[in-house]
Coordinates of C-alpha atoms in Angstrom, one line a residue:
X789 CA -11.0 -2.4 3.7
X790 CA -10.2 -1.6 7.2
X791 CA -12.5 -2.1 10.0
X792 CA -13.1 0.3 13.0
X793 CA -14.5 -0.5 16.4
X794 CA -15.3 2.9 18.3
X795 CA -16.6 2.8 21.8
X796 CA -17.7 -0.7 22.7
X797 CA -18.3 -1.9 25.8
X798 CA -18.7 -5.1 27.6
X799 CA -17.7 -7.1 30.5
X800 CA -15.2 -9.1 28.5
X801 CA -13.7 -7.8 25.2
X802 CA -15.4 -4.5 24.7
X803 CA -15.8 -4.7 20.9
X804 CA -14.4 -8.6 20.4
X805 CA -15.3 -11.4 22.8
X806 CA -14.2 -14.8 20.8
X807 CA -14.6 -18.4 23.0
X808 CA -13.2 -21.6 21.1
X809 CA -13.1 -20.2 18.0
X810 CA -10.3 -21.6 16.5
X811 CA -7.6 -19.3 14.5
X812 CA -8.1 -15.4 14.2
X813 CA -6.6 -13.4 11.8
X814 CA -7.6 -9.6 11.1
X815 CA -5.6 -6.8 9.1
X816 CA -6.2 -3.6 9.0
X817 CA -8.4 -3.3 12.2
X818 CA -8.5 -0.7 14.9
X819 CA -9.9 -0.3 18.7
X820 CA -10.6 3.2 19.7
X821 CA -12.3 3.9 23.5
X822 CA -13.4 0.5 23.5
X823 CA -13.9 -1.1 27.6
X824 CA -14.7 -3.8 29.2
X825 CA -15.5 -3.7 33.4
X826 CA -13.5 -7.3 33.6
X827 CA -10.5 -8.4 30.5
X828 CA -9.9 -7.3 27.3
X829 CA -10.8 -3.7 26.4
X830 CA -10.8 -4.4 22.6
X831 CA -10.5 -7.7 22.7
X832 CA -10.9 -11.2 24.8
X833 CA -9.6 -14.4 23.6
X834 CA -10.1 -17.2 25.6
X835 CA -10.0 -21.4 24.4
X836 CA -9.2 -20.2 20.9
X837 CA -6.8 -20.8 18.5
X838 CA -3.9 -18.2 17.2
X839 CA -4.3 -14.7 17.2
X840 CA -2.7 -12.8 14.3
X841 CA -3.6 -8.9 13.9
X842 CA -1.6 -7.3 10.8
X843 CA -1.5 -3.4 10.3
X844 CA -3.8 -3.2 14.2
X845 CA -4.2 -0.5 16.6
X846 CA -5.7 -0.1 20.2
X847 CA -6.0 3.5 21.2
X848 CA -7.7 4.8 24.6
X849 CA -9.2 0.9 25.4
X850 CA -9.8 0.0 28.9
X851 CA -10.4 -2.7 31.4
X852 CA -11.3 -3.1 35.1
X853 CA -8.7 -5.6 35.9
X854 CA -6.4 -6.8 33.0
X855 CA -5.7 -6.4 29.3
X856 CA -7.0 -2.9 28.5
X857 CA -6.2 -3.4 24.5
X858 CA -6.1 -7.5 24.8
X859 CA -6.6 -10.1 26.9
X860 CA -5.7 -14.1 26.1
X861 CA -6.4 -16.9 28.1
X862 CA -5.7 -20.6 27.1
X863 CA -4.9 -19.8 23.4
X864 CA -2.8 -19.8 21.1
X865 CA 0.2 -17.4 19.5
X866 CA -0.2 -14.1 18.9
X867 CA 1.4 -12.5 16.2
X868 CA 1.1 -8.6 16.0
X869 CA 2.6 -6.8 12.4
X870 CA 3.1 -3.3 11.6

């Protein structure tokens, strides 16, 4: 099943904030009008493993300085699919 996140907000990653958390893999997942004031409108990676987001969208995300759909920092690969 696929898995929506509408409108979150946060001061980093608006709907997903993930610190050391090893390897993330999501399919099917989108990130409508999600913000966050600082990084990572739908999402903020940061000391984690790879990122890998299969069959992902970020639509109208925002963020007050970088990474309005998603924002890495000291992580691994990211792999984005269809």
């Amino acid at each position: 099943e696929a898995l929506h996140f509408v409108d979150g907000i946060g001061d980093r990653g608006g709907a997903v904030l993930a610190k050391g958390a090893g390897d993330i893999a999501m399919k099917d997942v989108s990130f409508t009008g999600c913000e966050a004031s600082t990084r990572g409108g739908g999402m903020y990676v940061i000391s984690s493993g790879d990122v890998s987001l299969e069959g992902a969208s970020f639509s109208e995300c925002t963020a007050g300085t970088y990474g309005g759909g998603m924002y890495m920092r000291n992580s691994g690969d990211v792999s984005l699919e269809g």
